[in-house]
Amino acid sequence: MIPVPARPYPFQLDPAHTALVVIDMQRDFIEPGGFGASLGNDVALLEAIIPAAAELIALFRRQGWPIVHTREAHQADLSDCPPAKIARGRPGLRIGEMGAMGRILIAGEPGNQIVDALAPLPGEIVINKPGKGMFWATGIHETLQGLGITHLVFAGVTTEVCVQTSMREANDRGYECLLIEDATESYFPAFKAATIEMIAAQGGIVGWVAPLAALHLAIAGAPA
Ligand code: C5J
């Protein structure tokens, strides 16, 4: 085990059974002119974590540990999108409608691609998730179980929506979860801060939280 200084207490990272999960670093949420921006959000906040997320991905690649990339994405015919989700939001800015980067949250559209700087490499796991959480209707639990994964390190956007939902789903399925706080972001800084507090509260009720530097140092200092 590799102890990583974290809140509420050190996270015991199991190097043989840990995967990285990078949530929804897709163009529509992050790039200027995309869906996120059209909702009035300041996407610069999200863009700012790209270097930290890239560093985290590079760290896992060097270690040869599995990486899962997710996208919030629906099929073109919206058959995997509940009517309540389609109807949500202002007309013109709803799932499946045409946005500046193609149809909003539809698999294969330009805006649904992961940003170039974090593009998955062949062999990495990429899942389209129709929900906010990564376990709903994706089969990822079975894939992770098949790989023997028991520990998940989380990054991505947005902290309080898809990252937190995925982390809670993972926690309920028995995974030990660590959120890298400078590799996740929200359009709402107060929501990010509150989410981090919620995760680590009550003895780590959802999991652990640590900065990227703590993970780097812990892995660098671990016996080979
Ligand atoms: C949202 C996400 N915020 N990836 N999606 O709708 O958090």
XYZ file of C-alpha atoms and ligand atoms in Angstrom:
231
model
C 0.000 0.000 0.000
C 1.131 3.560 -0.697
C -0.059 6.030 1.954
C -1.135 9.315 0.343
C -1.491 12.311 2.689
C -5.157 13.197 2.317
C -8.234 14.399 4.126
C -9.693 13.194 6.463
C -6.672 10.875 6.943
C -4.102 9.156 4.699
C -5.503 7.242 1.725
C -4.023 3.761 1.345
C -3.480 3.441 -2.406
C -3.183 -0.136 -3.613
C -0.848 0.099 -6.628
C -1.914 -3.219 -8.130
C -5.623 -2.432 -7.954
C -6.011 1.289 -8.636
C -7.506 3.011 -11.690
C -7.824 6.673 -12.592
C -11.243 8.000 -13.601
C -11.324 11.233 -15.604
C -14.885 12.493 -15.713
C -16.395 14.310 -18.700
C -13.468 16.474 -19.851
C -15.431 17.034 -23.052
C -15.221 20.076 -25.309
C -18.821 21.144 -24.776
C -18.239 21.653 -21.042
C -14.760 23.144 -21.228
C -14.077 25.082 -24.408
C -15.266 28.624 -25.115
C -18.263 28.601 -27.445
C -19.553 25.228 -26.259
C -22.687 24.105 -24.434
C -21.357 25.044 -20.974
C -20.542 28.555 -22.129
C -23.947 28.907 -23.814
C -25.545 28.339 -20.409
C -23.712 31.425 -19.164
C -20.939 29.569 -17.327
C -17.347 30.788 -17.070
C -15.599 27.886 -18.795
C -12.165 29.369 -18.035
C -12.523 27.881 -14.559
C -12.766 24.391 -16.037
C -10.111 24.973 -18.699
C -7.657 25.836 -15.928
C -7.498 22.253 -14.625
C -6.415 20.767 -17.959
C -2.674 20.876 -17.037
C -3.272 19.144 -13.685
C -5.516 16.524 -15.291
C -2.882 15.948 -17.993
C -0.195 15.533 -15.330
C -2.371 13.031 -13.454
C -3.056 11.043 -16.624
C 0.684 11.061 -17.431
C 1.447 9.789 -13.929
C -0.928 6.831 -14.360
C 0.449 6.130 -17.840
C 4.006 6.015 -16.464
C 2.893 3.603 -13.748
C 0.993 1.459 -16.267
C -2.176 1.733 -14.174
C -5.605 1.668 -15.878
C -7.307 4.877 -16.939
C -11.036 5.361 -17.522
C -12.260 8.391 -19.461
C -15.965 9.207 -19.356
C -18.184 11.401 -21.483
C -21.732 12.433 -20.691
C -23.223 11.286 -23.982
C -26.481 10.041 -25.422
C -27.311 8.061 -28.508
C -28.397 10.108 -31.527
C -31.992 8.858 -31.274
C -32.075 9.797 -27.555
C -33.342 6.315 -26.718
C -31.072 6.316 -23.655
C -32.229 9.720 -22.407
C -35.254 9.863 -20.106
C -37.960 12.346 -21.192
C -37.454 14.268 -17.951
C -33.802 14.870 -18.848
C -34.653 15.885 -22.433
C -37.271 18.377 -21.214
C -34.921 20.000 -18.695
C -33.575 23.460 -19.472
C -34.355 26.249 -21.861
C -35.647 25.296 -25.348
C -32.762 25.686 -27.796
C -30.288 24.486 -25.176
C -31.638 21.019 -24.537
C -30.030 17.624 -25.022
C -30.107 16.623 -28.673
C -30.648 20.160 -29.958
C -28.074 21.805 -32.222
C -25.398 23.726 -30.357
C -22.266 25.525 -31.523
C -20.297 22.242 -31.455
C -22.965 19.940 -32.859
C -25.908 18.278 -31.159
C -25.740 18.818 -27.406
C -24.488 15.798 -25.417
C -24.829 13.448 -28.386
C -22.165 10.794 -28.877
C -19.851 11.437 -31.790
C -20.598 15.160 -32.094
C -17.563 17.503 -32.041
C -18.547 18.983 -28.678
C -18.798 15.533 -27.154
C -15.118 14.750 -27.787
C -12.631 14.832 -24.942
C -10.415 17.925 -25.192
C -7.303 17.320 -27.310
C -4.876 17.801 -24.403
C -6.453 14.864 -22.534
C -7.257 12.609 -25.475
C -7.403 8.929 -24.497
C -4.682 6.653 -25.834
C -5.456 3.294 -27.449
C -6.002 0.727 -24.712
C -7.488 3.197 -22.252
C -11.117 2.692 -21.297
C -13.569 5.246 -22.699
C -17.229 5.127 -21.709
C -20.253 7.125 -22.757
C -22.513 7.561 -19.763
C -26.159 8.588 -20.186
C -26.397 9.671 -16.561
C -24.445 11.944 -14.295
C -22.916 8.922 -12.549
C -20.442 6.624 -14.321
C -22.084 3.385 -13.143
C -25.589 3.995 -14.487
C -26.153 1.958 -17.697
C -22.465 1.729 -18.618
C -21.227 -1.700 -17.518
C -18.115 -0.094 -16.022
C -18.487 -1.907 -12.690
C -18.117 -5.260 -14.431
C -15.133 -3.970 -16.425
C -13.398 -2.703 -13.283
C -14.161 -5.909 -11.420
C -12.688 -7.869 -14.311
C -9.478 -5.852 -13.917
C -9.445 -6.425 -10.150
C -9.806 -2.718 -9.414
C -10.698 -1.832 -5.825
C -9.376 1.762 -5.631
C -10.370 4.722 -7.817
C -8.673 8.102 -8.149
C -11.032 10.765 -9.493
C -10.542 13.906 -11.589
C -12.684 15.892 -14.015
C -15.822 17.982 -14.163
C -17.996 19.116 -12.670
C -17.055 18.443 -9.065
C -20.541 18.612 -7.597
C -22.422 16.951 -10.456
C -20.824 14.121 -12.444
C -17.684 13.727 -10.321
C -19.525 13.612 -7.023
C -22.313 11.388 -8.378
C -19.758 8.940 -9.782
C -17.763 8.943 -6.568
C -20.870 8.257 -4.488
C -21.894 5.430 -6.834
C -18.361 3.994 -6.564
C -18.394 4.307 -2.778
C -21.676 2.376 -2.588
C -20.143 -0.372 -4.715
C -17.220 -0.756 -2.317
C -14.444 1.142 -4.098
C -11.975 3.187 -2.055
C -12.134 6.632 -3.677
C -9.672 9.534 -3.747
C -10.543 12.874 -5.353
C -7.632 14.984 -6.643
C -8.813 18.420 -5.669
C -6.775 20.477 -8.137
C -7.740 18.194 -11.037
C -11.470 18.747 -10.605
C -13.519 21.898 -11.050
C -16.953 23.424 -11.039
C -18.485 26.462 -12.707
C -19.385 27.414 -9.128
C -16.371 27.650 -6.772
C -18.607 27.461 -3.700
C -20.113 24.190 -4.953
C -16.637 22.704 -5.458
C -15.576 23.709 -1.959
C -18.774 22.337 -0.430
C -18.444 19.051 -2.333
C -14.893 18.550 -1.108
C -16.037 19.153 2.449
C -18.967 16.730 2.025
C -16.794 13.942 0.625
C -14.256 14.050 3.438
C -16.685 14.799 6.267
C -17.718 12.220 8.863
C -14.515 10.221 8.555
C -14.532 10.189 4.761
C -18.175 9.329 4.230
C -17.708 9.334 0.449
C -13.915 9.083 0.286
C -10.670 11.018 0.530
C -9.409 14.288 -0.961
C -5.799 15.234 -1.734
C -3.843 17.604 -3.962
C -2.025 16.199 -6.985
C 1.373 16.991 -5.430
C 0.605 14.684 -2.500
C -0.144 11.795 -4.860
C 3.016 12.515 -6.892
C 5.227 12.574 -3.804
C 3.656 9.457 -2.334
C 4.161 7.464 -5.539
C 7.694 8.812 -6.049
C 8.610 7.819 -2.489
C 7.133 4.333 -2.658
C 9.510 1.379 -2.922
C 9.721 0.114 -6.522
C -23.121 18.369 -15.871
C -21.151 17.055 -15.560
N -22.715 19.303 -15.012
N -20.222 16.394 -16.247
N -22.300 17.369 -16.217
O -24.220 18.420 -16.364
O -20.967 17.383 -14.416
